[in-house]
Amino acid sequence: AIAAAAVVTTLVLLRRIRENKISSIQFDARLEETTRRLETVLRLNRELANARDEHTLVQAALSAVNNLTNAIGVSFVPFDTWGQPMPAYTFGGLPEPVLKGWAEHLISEQTRERCSTCQLQNAPSGHSCPLKVGHIRESIAIFCLPLSLGDRALGMVNVYLSPEGFIDDEQHRFLESILSEMALAVETVRLHNQELTVLRQLHRLRSPRSNLHENLQSFLDATRNALRLEALVLRVRPLSDERLSNLRVQSGHLPPLPPEIAADPQPDALTSLSAPFTAQAVPLMLPEGQSMGILAGFSRQPGGITPREVNLLQTAAAQAALMVENERQTLTLEYTLVIQERTRLAREIHDGLAQTLAFLKMQANQMQTALHNTDIARLERLLGENHRALNDAYNDIRQAIDNLRFAPEDTLPALLRQLGRAFQNGQTIRVDYDFQATDLDLLPEIQAQLVRIVQEALNNVRKHAQANRVLISLREWSGELIIEIIDDGQGFDPDDLPSIAQYGLRGMRERAESIGADFQIISQPQCGTTVKLSLPATLKETNA
């Protein structure tokens, strides 16, 4: 897209030289400037593609801005989710201590207060500006360029020029194109960091050795008191999940035992205990017959542990085994949900953004060739294709961002309306709703999968349907919850479906099957498409 802006400039220059409005010397100078911009942009694209953190990509973008404007220095003050400034980035040929002091000054409370009331976003040489301090003196000129994505401010870029330096309208538009690319890159990295944070939080959300340990501890304490035992020891066998493997919980005080028996109280070893202690070990047995470990009881009562107490001990062991198994399944479910969400994000990036970027990269090379050959007609055609591809990439990014912002505690009708609003943003396709079922009580994991399926269906409408209207329908019929996404687009022949679209449909079908829902696609050329989900009522959560 930025390369396209440079191509536009070249096209205008070529027309002017044909009309004798500029000289060949002026043309050569402007062409050299355009070539420099193209080289800077292509280098920036490579650096942004390889950047793995916000610091790296911001420094790459600031370097590009600095190179294009011949600035003394460039700074970027990022904003957090609430619009508050975060530590600033600086770039320029100044000594490191100066850059560090400059960065601290940019986010100082005094500077923030004065900047918040400034409406100029431009301080020529000789004009006062709160950003001018130390080596950034009154004689220099400052241009402030906001960095935003949609209606959300991501930060402010400041360009510091020599007294005679300035940014004209054409250069300003070109810088805005670079900043748009920078905004997308920053938002993408921030989303990736948010994903990593969520993964870490999910990993720590349930602390098996802490929460489960506490629950088992309370359970063993109550069991020991009820059976009047001296001590109880629970030991989980080695499991594939290391967070639960070899978990050990003790209630009461153990008698003096050999270290190997105290660490691992196996049934055979417990029979060797000397009076006055007696011991009994029973397996932590699941109803399916799988052993999760052992539960060992120790007594100093005359007569030892009676058969009745052994039966009660076995009942307690079965309950403890269920507690451990429930924890294991919960951890497995959390992990599965995380993997599914990561797979969905990977699919969205692969199907949308990655392929569009590959196309834009190929076109940039084609535009360079056409520019070298002064092939005006081809340049204009490539420019149109480039603009359409960029628009698709922008919509893909916005859709991916919107998909991460849905609150799972909302009702399904509210979520579907939110999906419709997000889809309609920036689109000419009208979204209508027909909700005949509103009093729904769905399991959170079922509702989440339904939302993802509808998201993918709307995404397909946006990309492929060429529709004017889409209807989201929600109703109950014959004991089933029916969801339909109906568009009036061009439809398709299922036998001629591209592999990319087949991949998306397969993902929706897999999600439907994971919650026991029936998934149907009804379409034919020039007759629109209907995506239909049928969820059995038995899968709905009830208050019974």
Coordinates of C-alpha atoms in Angstrom, one line a residue:
A1 CA 0.0 0.0 0.0
I2 CA 2.8 2.4 0.9
A3 CA 4.6 1.3 -2.3
A4 CA 1.4 2.1 -4.2
A5 CA 1.5 5.7 -2.8
A6 CA 5.0 6.0 -4.3
V7 CA 3.8 4.6 -7.6
V8 CA 1.0 7.2 -7.7
T9 CA 3.6 9.9 -7.3
T10 CA 5.6 8.5 -10.2
L11 CA 2.5 8.3 -12.4
V12 CA 1.8 12.0 -11.8
L13 CA 5.4 12.9 -12.6
L14 CA 5.3 10.9 -15.9
R15 CA 2.1 12.7 -16.9
R16 CA 3.6 16.1 -16.0
I17 CA 6.8 15.5 -18.0
R18 CA 4.7 14.4 -21.0
E19 CA 2.8 17.7 -20.7
N20 CA 6.0 19.7 -20.3
K21 CA 5.0 20.9 -16.9
I22 CA 8.3 19.8 -15.2
S23 CA 11.8 19.4 -16.6
S24 CA 13.7 16.2 -16.9
I25 CA 16.0 17.3 -14.1
Q26 CA 13.1 17.8 -11.8
F27 CA 11.7 14.5 -12.9
D28 CA 15.0 12.7 -12.2
A29 CA 15.2 14.3 -8.7
R30 CA 11.6 13.3 -7.9
L31 CA 12.1 9.8 -9.3
E32 CA 15.2 9.5 -7.1
E33 CA 13.1 10.5 -4.1
T34 CA 10.4 8.0 -5.1
T35 CA 12.9 5.2 -5.5
R36 CA 14.4 6.0 -2.0
R37 CA 10.9 5.8 -0.6
L38 CA 10.3 2.5 -2.2
E39 CA 13.6 1.1 -1.0
T40 CA 12.8 2.3 2.5
V41 CA 9.3 0.8 2.5
L42 CA 10.5 -2.6 1.2
R43 CA 13.2 -2.7 3.9
L44 CA 10.6 -1.7 6.5
N45 CA 8.3 -4.5 5.3
R46 CA 11.0 -7.0 5.7
E47 CA 11.9 -5.8 9.2
L48 CA 8.3 -5.7 10.3
A49 CA 7.7 -9.2 9.0
N50 CA 10.7 -10.5 11.0
A51 CA 10.0 -8.5 14.2
R52 CA 8.9 -10.6 17.2
D53 CA 8.3 -7.9 19.7
E54 CA 7.0 -4.4 19.8
H55 CA 10.4 -2.7 20.6
T56 CA 11.9 -4.2 17.4
L57 CA 9.1 -3.2 15.1
V58 CA 8.7 0.3 16.6
Q59 CA 12.5 0.9 16.2
A60 CA 12.3 -0.3 12.5
A61 CA 9.4 2.1 11.8
L62 CA 11.0 5.0 13.6
S63 CA 14.2 4.4 11.6
A64 CA 12.2 4.5 8.3
V65 CA 10.5 7.7 9.3
N66 CA 13.8 9.2 10.3
N67 CA 15.4 8.2 7.0
L68 CA 12.5 9.6 4.9
T69 CA 12.3 13.0 6.7
N70 CA 16.1 13.5 7.3
A71 CA 15.0 14.2 10.9
I72 CA 17.3 15.0 13.9
G73 CA 15.3 12.4 15.8
V74 CA 12.0 10.6 16.1
S75 CA 10.0 9.4 19.1
F76 CA 7.0 7.3 19.8
V77 CA 4.8 7.5 22.9
P78 CA 2.6 4.4 23.0
F79 CA -0.8 4.5 24.8
D80 CA -2.2 1.6 26.8
T81 CA -5.8 0.3 26.6
W82 CA -7.0 3.3 28.7
G83 CA -5.2 5.9 26.6
Q84 CA -2.5 6.5 29.2
P85 CA 1.1 7.0 27.9
M86 CA 3.6 4.2 28.4
P87 CA 7.5 4.4 28.3
A88 CA 8.6 6.2 25.1
Y89 CA 10.7 5.0 22.2
T90 CA 13.3 7.3 20.7
F91 CA 15.5 7.1 17.6
G92 CA 18.2 9.5 16.4
G93 CA 21.9 10.3 16.2
L94 CA 22.1 11.6 19.7
P95 CA 24.2 10.1 22.5
E96 CA 22.5 7.3 24.6
P97 CA 22.2 9.4 27.8
V98 CA 20.5 12.2 25.8
L99 CA 18.1 9.7 24.3
K100 CA 17.3 8.2 27.7
G101 CA 16.7 11.6 29.3
W102 CA 14.6 12.6 26.3
A103 CA 12.4 9.5 26.6
E104 CA 11.8 10.2 30.3
H105 CA 10.9 13.8 29.5
L106 CA 8.3 12.7 26.9
I107 CA 6.2 10.9 29.5
S108 CA 6.7 13.2 32.4
E109 CA 3.6 14.5 34.1
Q110 CA 4.3 18.2 33.1
T111 CA 4.8 17.3 29.4
R112 CA 1.7 15.1 29.4
E113 CA -0.4 17.9 30.8
R114 CA 0.8 20.5 28.3
C115 CA 0.5 18.1 25.3
S116 CA -3.1 17.1 26.3
T117 CA -4.2 20.7 25.6
C118 CA -2.2 21.2 22.4
Q119 CA -4.3 21.1 19.2
L120 CA -1.6 22.2 16.7
Q121 CA 0.4 18.9 16.3
N122 CA 3.0 21.1 14.6
A123 CA 5.6 23.4 16.2
P124 CA 7.7 25.3 13.6
S125 CA 11.2 26.7 14.5
G126 CA 11.0 29.4 17.1
H127 CA 7.6 28.3 18.5
S128 CA 7.3 27.0 22.0
C129 CA 6.5 23.3 22.5
P130 CA 6.6 21.1 25.7
L131 CA 8.6 18.5 23.8
K132 CA 11.5 20.9 23.2
V133 CA 14.0 20.3 26.0
G134 CA 17.8 19.8 26.3
H135 CA 19.2 19.0 22.9
I136 CA 15.7 19.4 21.5
R137 CA 15.8 23.2 21.4
E138 CA 13.4 26.0 20.4
S139 CA 15.1 26.4 17.0
I140 CA 14.0 23.0 15.7
A141 CA 10.6 22.1 14.2
I142 CA 8.4 19.3 15.6
F143 CA 5.6 17.4 13.8
C144 CA 3.3 15.2 15.8
L145 CA 1.6 12.3 13.9
P146 CA -1.1 10.3 15.8
L147 CA -0.9 6.5 15.5
S148 CA -4.4 4.9 15.5
L149 CA -6.2 1.8 14.4
G150 CA -9.8 2.6 13.6
D151 CA -11.1 4.8 16.3
R152 CA -8.6 3.6 18.9
A153 CA -5.5 5.7 19.6
L154 CA -2.3 3.6 19.9
G155 CA 0.2 6.4 20.5
M156 CA 1.8 9.5 19.1
V157 CA 4.9 9.8 16.7
N158 CA 7.0 12.9 17.0
V159 CA 9.3 14.0 14.2
Y160 CA 12.1 16.5 15.1
L161 CA 13.5 18.5 12.1
S162 CA 16.2 21.0 11.6
P163 CA 15.1 24.7 11.6
E164 CA 14.8 24.7 7.8
G165 CA 13.2 21.3 7.6
F166 CA 9.5 20.8 6.9
I167 CA 7.0 18.1 5.9
D168 CA 4.8 18.9 2.9
D169 CA 1.4 17.5 2.2
E170 CA 2.6 14.7 -0.1
Q171 CA 5.3 13.6 2.4
H172 CA 2.7 13.8 5.2
R173 CA 0.4 11.4 3.4
F174 CA 3.2 9.1 2.7
L175 CA 4.2 9.1 6.4
E176 CA 0.6 8.4 7.3
S177 CA 0.7 5.3 5.1
I178 CA 3.8 4.1 7.0
L179 CA 2.1 4.8 10.3
S180 CA -0.9 2.8 9.2
E181 CA 1.3 -0.2 8.6
M182 CA 3.1 0.4 11.9
A183 CA -0.3 0.5 13.7
L184 CA -1.3 -2.9 12.2
A185 CA 2.1 -4.4 13.2
V186 CA 1.9 -3.0 16.8
E187 CA -1.7 -4.2 17.2
T188 CA -0.7 -7.7 15.9
V189 CA 2.2 -8.0 18.3
R190 CA 0.1 -6.7 21.2
L191 CA -2.6 -9.3 20.4
H192 CA 0.1 -12.0 20.3
N193 CA 1.4 -10.8 23.7
Q194 CA -2.1 -10.9 25.1
E195 CA -2.5 -14.5 23.9
L196 CA 0.7 -15.4 25.6
T197 CA -0.5 -13.7 28.8
V198 CA -3.8 -15.6 28.7
L199 CA -1.9 -18.9 28.2
R200 CA 0.3 -18.1 31.2
Q201 CA -2.8 -17.1 33.3
L202 CA -4.6 -20.3 32.3
H203 CA -1.5 -22.3 33.3
R204 CA -1.5 -20.6 36.7
L205 CA -5.3 -20.2 37.0
R206 CA -5.7 -23.6 38.5
S207 CA -2.8 -24.6 40.7
P208 CA -3.2 -28.3 41.1
R209 CA -0.7 -28.7 43.9
S210 CA -2.3 -25.8 45.8
N211 CA -6.0 -25.8 45.3
L212 CA -6.4 -29.6 44.9
H213 CA -4.0 -30.1 47.7
E214 CA -6.1 -27.9 50.0
N215 CA -9.3 -29.7 49.0
L216 CA -7.8 -33.1 49.6
Q217 CA -6.3 -31.9 52.8
S218 CA -9.7 -30.9 54.2
F219 CA -11.2 -34.2 53.0
L220 CA -8.5 -36.3 54.6
D221 CA -8.7 -34.4 57.9
A222 CA -12.5 -35.0 58.1
T223 CA -12.0 -38.7 57.2
R224 CA -9.3 -39.2 59.7
N225 CA -11.3 -37.7 62.5
A226 CA -14.4 -39.7 61.6
L227 CA -12.4 -43.0 61.6
R228 CA -10.3 -42.0 64.6
L229 CA -7.1 -42.7 62.8
E230 CA -3.6 -41.5 63.7
A231 CA -2.8 -40.5 60.2
L232 CA -3.9 -40.7 56.5
V233 CA -1.5 -40.5 53.5
L234 CA -2.7 -40.1 49.9
R235 CA -0.3 -40.7 47.1
V236 CA -1.1 -40.2 43.4
R237 CA 0.7 -42.5 41.0
P238 CA 2.9 -41.1 38.2
L239 CA 0.7 -39.4 35.5
S240 CA 1.3 -37.8 32.1
D241 CA 0.4 -34.4 33.6
E242 CA 3.3 -33.6 35.8
R243 CA 1.2 -31.0 37.7
L244 CA -0.7 -34.0 39.3
S245 CA 1.9 -36.7 39.0
N246 CA 3.1 -38.1 42.4
L247 CA 1.0 -35.7 44.4
R248 CA 1.2 -36.5 48.1
V249 CA -1.1 -35.3 50.9
Q250 CA -0.8 -36.2 54.6
S251 CA -3.3 -35.7 57.5
G252 CA -2.1 -36.3 61.1
H253 CA 1.2 -37.5 62.4
L254 CA 2.9 -40.6 61.0
P255 CA 4.5 -43.1 63.3
P256 CA 8.3 -43.4 63.0
L257 CA 8.7 -45.1 59.6
P258 CA 11.7 -46.0 57.5
P259 CA 12.3 -43.2 55.0
E260 CA 11.4 -45.4 52.0
I261 CA 8.0 -46.4 53.5
A262 CA 7.2 -42.8 54.7
A263 CA 7.9 -41.5 51.2
D264 CA 5.9 -44.3 49.4
P265 CA 3.6 -46.3 51.7
Q266 CA 2.9 -49.4 49.6
P267 CA 0.6 -52.1 51.0
D268 CA 3.2 -54.8 51.3
A269 CA 5.6 -52.6 53.2
L270 CA 2.9 -51.4 55.6
T271 CA 2.4 -54.9 56.9
S272 CA 5.8 -54.8 58.5
L273 CA 4.9 -52.0 60.9
S274 CA 5.5 -52.9 64.6
A275 CA 3.0 -52.4 67.4
P276 CA 1.3 -50.4 68.6
F277 CA 0.7 -49.1 65.0
T278 CA -1.3 -50.9 62.4
A279 CA -1.8 -49.7 58.8
Q280 CA -4.0 -50.4 55.8
A281 CA -3.6 -49.2 52.2
V282 CA -6.4 -49.1 49.7
P283 CA -6.3 -48.1 46.0
L284 CA -7.6 -44.8 44.7
M285 CA -10.0 -46.6 42.3
L286 CA -12.1 -44.9 39.7
P287 CA -15.5 -46.4 38.7
E288 CA -14.0 -47.6 35.5
G289 CA -11.4 -49.7 37.4
Q290 CA -8.4 -47.4 36.9
S291 CA -6.2 -46.8 39.9
M292 CA -5.0 -43.2 40.5
G293 CA -2.8 -44.1 43.5
I294 CA -3.2 -45.3 47.1
L295 CA -4.7 -44.1 50.4
A296 CA -3.0 -45.4 53.5
G297 CA -4.5 -45.2 57.0
F298 CA -2.5 -45.5 60.3
S299 CA -4.0 -46.5 63.7
R300 CA -2.9 -47.1 67.2
Q301 CA -6.3 -48.3 68.4
P302 CA -6.4 -51.7 70.1
G303 CA -7.5 -54.3 67.5
G304 CA -6.1 -52.1 64.6
I305 CA -8.3 -51.1 61.7
T306 CA -11.6 -53.0 61.6
P307 CA -13.2 -54.4 58.4
R308 CA -15.9 -51.7 58.7
E309 CA -13.3 -49.0 58.8
V310 CA -11.5 -50.6 55.8
N311 CA -14.8 -50.3 53.8
L312 CA -15.2 -46.7 54.8
L313 CA -11.5 -46.1 53.9
Q314 CA -12.2 -47.6 50.4
T315 CA -15.2 -45.3 50.0
A316 CA -13.1 -42.3 51.0
A317 CA -10.4 -43.5 48.5
A318 CA -13.0 -43.6 45.7
Q319 CA -14.1 -40.1 46.4
A320 CA -10.5 -38.8 46.5
A321 CA -9.8 -40.6 43.2
L322 CA -12.8 -38.7 41.6
M323 CA -11.4 -35.4 42.9
V324 CA -8.1 -36.1 41.3
E325 CA -9.7 -37.3 38.1
N326 CA -12.0 -34.2 37.9
E327 CA -9.0 -32.0 38.3
R328 CA -7.1 -33.8 35.6
Q329 CA -10.0 -33.6 33.1
T330 CA -10.5 -29.9 33.9
L331 CA -6.8 -29.2 33.1
T332 CA -7.1 -31.3 29.9
L333 CA -10.3 -29.3 28.9
E334 CA -8.6 -26.0 29.5
Y335 CA -5.6 -27.1 27.4
T336 CA -7.8 -28.3 24.6
L337 CA -9.8 -25.0 24.5
V338 CA -6.5 -23.1 24.3
I339 CA -5.2 -25.2 21.5
Q340 CA -8.5 -24.9 19.6
E341 CA -8.4 -21.1 19.9
R342 CA -4.8 -21.0 18.8
T343 CA -5.7 -23.2 15.8
R344 CA -8.6 -20.8 15.0
L345 CA -6.2 -17.8 15.1
A346 CA -3.6 -19.6 13.0
R347 CA -6.4 -20.5 10.5
E348 CA -7.5 -16.9 10.3
I349 CA -4.0 -15.6 9.8
H350 CA -3.2 -18.3 7.2
D351 CA -6.4 -17.9 5.2
G352 CA -6.4 -14.2 5.3
L353 CA -3.5 -12.0 6.3
A354 CA -0.6 -14.3 5.3
Q355 CA -1.9 -14.9 1.8
T356 CA -2.7 -11.3 1.3
L357 CA 0.8 -10.2 2.4
A358 CA 2.3 -12.8 0.1
F359 CA 0.3 -11.4 -2.8
L360 CA 1.3 -7.8 -1.9
K361 CA 5.0 -8.8 -1.7
M362 CA 4.7 -10.3 -5.2
Q363 CA 3.0 -7.2 -6.5
A364 CA 5.7 -4.9 -5.0
N365 CA 8.2 -6.7 -7.2
Q366 CA 6.0 -6.4 -10.2
M367 CA 5.5 -2.7 -9.6
Q368 CA 9.2 -2.2 -9.3
T369 CA 9.6 -3.9 -12.7
A370 CA 6.8 -1.8 -14.3
L371 CA 8.3 1.4 -12.8
H372 CA 11.7 0.5 -14.2
N373 CA 10.1 0.0 -17.6
T374 CA 7.8 3.0 -17.3
D375 CA 4.8 0.8 -18.1
I376 CA 2.1 3.2 -17.1
A377 CA -0.9 0.9 -17.9
R378 CA 0.5 -2.0 -16.0
L379 CA 1.3 0.2 -13.0
E380 CA -2.3 1.5 -12.9
R381 CA -3.7 -2.0 -13.1
L382 CA -1.3 -3.2 -10.3
L383 CA -2.2 -0.2 -8.2
G384 CA -5.9 -1.1 -8.3
E385 CA -5.3 -4.7 -7.4
N386 CA -3.0 -3.6 -4.6
H387 CA -5.6 -1.3 -3.1
R388 CA -8.2 -4.1 -3.1
A389 CA -5.8 -6.6 -1.5
L390 CA -4.9 -4.0 1.1
N391 CA -8.6 -3.4 1.9
D392 CA -9.0 -7.2 2.3
A393 CA -6.0 -7.4 4.7
Y394 CA -7.4 -4.5 6.7
N395 CA -10.8 -6.2 7.0
D396 CA -9.1 -9.5 8.0
I397 CA -7.2 -7.8 10.8
R398 CA -10.2 -5.9 12.1
Q399 CA -12.3 -9.1 12.1
A400 CA -9.5 -11.0 14.0
I401 CA -9.3 -8.2 16.5
D402 CA -13.1 -8.0 16.9
N403 CA -13.3 -11.8 17.3
L404 CA -11.2 -11.6 20.5
R405 CA -13.4 -9.0 22.2
F406 CA -16.5 -11.0 22.9
A407 CA -17.6 -11.4 26.5
P408 CA -18.4 -15.1 27.2
E409 CA -20.9 -14.2 29.9
D410 CA -23.2 -12.5 27.4
T411 CA -26.3 -14.3 26.2
L412 CA -26.3 -16.0 22.8
P413 CA -28.7 -13.4 21.2
A414 CA -26.5 -10.5 22.5
L415 CA -23.4 -12.2 21.2
L416 CA -25.0 -12.7 17.7
R417 CA -26.0 -9.1 17.6
Q418 CA -22.5 -8.1 18.5
L419 CA -21.1 -10.3 15.8
G420 CA -23.5 -8.7 13.3
R421 CA -22.4 -5.2 14.3
A422 CA -18.7 -6.1 14.0
F423 CA -19.4 -7.6 10.6
Q424 CA -21.3 -4.6 9.3
N425 CA -18.6 -2.1 10.4
G426 CA -17.1 -0.9 7.2
Q427 CA -19.3 -3.1 5.0
T428 CA -22.2 -2.3 2.7
I429 CA -23.9 -5.6 3.5
R430 CA -27.0 -5.2 5.6
V431 CA -27.5 -7.5 8.6
D432 CA -30.9 -8.5 9.8
Y433 CA -31.9 -10.6 12.8
D434 CA -34.8 -13.0 13.4
F435 CA -34.5 -14.1 17.0
Q436 CA -37.6 -16.2 18.0
A437 CA -35.7 -17.9 20.8
T438 CA -34.2 -15.6 23.4
D439 CA -34.6 -17.3 26.8
L440 CA -31.6 -19.7 26.3
D441 CA -29.5 -21.3 29.0
L442 CA -26.4 -22.8 27.2
L443 CA -23.3 -24.3 28.6
P444 CA -20.4 -21.7 28.2
E445 CA -18.3 -24.1 26.1
I446 CA -21.2 -24.8 23.7
Q447 CA -22.1 -21.1 23.4
A448 CA -18.4 -20.3 22.6
Q449 CA -18.3 -22.9 19.8
L450 CA -21.6 -21.6 18.3
V451 CA -20.2 -18.0 18.3
R452 CA -17.0 -19.2 16.5
I453 CA -19.0 -21.0 13.9
V454 CA -21.2 -17.9 13.2
Q455 CA -18.0 -15.8 13.1
E456 CA -16.5 -18.0 10.4
A457 CA -19.8 -18.1 8.4
L458 CA -20.0 -14.3 8.4
N459 CA -16.3 -14.1 7.5
N460 CA -17.0 -16.3 4.4
V461 CA -19.9 -14.0 3.5
R462 CA -17.6 -11.0 3.6
K463 CA -14.9 -12.7 1.5
H464 CA -16.8 -14.7 -1.0
A465 CA -20.5 -14.1 -1.2
Q466 CA -20.7 -10.7 -2.9
A467 CA -24.0 -10.3 -1.0
N468 CA -26.2 -7.3 -0.3
R469 CA -28.0 -8.8 2.8
V470 CA -27.4 -11.4 5.4
L471 CA -29.9 -12.8 7.9
I472 CA -29.0 -14.3 11.3
S473 CA -31.8 -16.5 12.5
L474 CA -32.3 -18.1 16.0
R475 CA -35.3 -20.3 16.8
E476 CA -36.4 -23.5 18.6
W477 CA -38.2 -26.2 16.7
S478 CA -39.0 -29.8 17.6
G479 CA -36.8 -29.8 20.6
E480 CA -33.8 -28.4 18.7
L481 CA -32.1 -25.0 18.7
I482 CA -31.7 -23.8 15.1
I483 CA -29.2 -21.2 14.0
E484 CA -29.1 -20.0 10.4
I485 CA -26.9 -17.6 8.5
I486 CA -28.5 -16.8 5.2
D487 CA -27.1 -14.5 2.5
D488 CA -28.4 -13.4 -0.9
G489 CA -25.0 -13.7 -2.6
Q490 CA -23.7 -15.5 -5.6
G491 CA -23.7 -18.9 -4.0
F492 CA -21.5 -21.8 -5.2
D493 CA -21.4 -25.3 -6.4
P494 CA -20.1 -27.5 -3.6
D495 CA -18.1 -29.5 -6.2
D496 CA -16.2 -26.4 -7.3
L497 CA -15.3 -25.1 -3.9
P498 CA -11.7 -23.7 -3.6
S499 CA -9.4 -25.5 -1.1
I500 CA -9.2 -22.4 1.1
A501 CA -12.9 -22.2 1.5
Q502 CA -13.1 -26.0 2.1
Y503 CA -10.6 -25.5 4.9
G504 CA -12.9 -22.9 6.6
L505 CA -16.0 -25.1 6.2
R506 CA -14.2 -28.1 7.6
G507 CA -13.3 -26.0 10.6
M508 CA -16.9 -25.1 11.2
R509 CA -18.0 -28.7 10.8
E510 CA -15.4 -29.9 13.3
R511 CA -16.6 -27.3 15.8
A512 CA -20.2 -28.3 15.3
E513 CA -19.3 -32.0 15.8
S514 CA -17.4 -31.2 19.0
I515 CA -20.6 -30.0 20.6
G516 CA -22.9 -32.6 19.1
A517 CA -24.6 -30.2 16.6
D518 CA -25.7 -31.0 13.1
F519 CA -24.0 -28.7 10.5
Q520 CA -25.4 -28.1 7.0
I521 CA -24.4 -25.9 4.0
I522 CA -27.2 -25.2 1.5
S523 CA -26.1 -23.4 -1.7
Q524 CA -26.1 -23.3 -5.5
P525 CA -24.8 -20.7 -8.0
Q526 CA -26.7 -17.4 -8.0
C527 CA -29.1 -18.5 -5.2
G528 CA -27.2 -17.5 -2.1
T529 CA -26.0 -19.6 0.8
T530 CA -27.4 -20.9 4.1
V531 CA -25.3 -22.2 6.9
K532 CA -27.6 -24.2 9.3
L533 CA -26.8 -25.4 12.8
S534 CA -29.1 -27.7 14.7
L535 CA -28.3 -28.2 18.4
P536 CA -30.3 -31.0 20.3
A537 CA -32.1 -29.7 23.3
T538 CA -30.5 -32.3 25.5
L539 CA -27.2 -30.5 25.2
K540 CA -28.7 -27.3 26.6
E541 CA -28.0 -26.6 30.3
T542 CA -31.1 -26.9 32.4
N543 CA -31.9 -25.8 36.0
A544 CA -33.1 -29.3 37.0

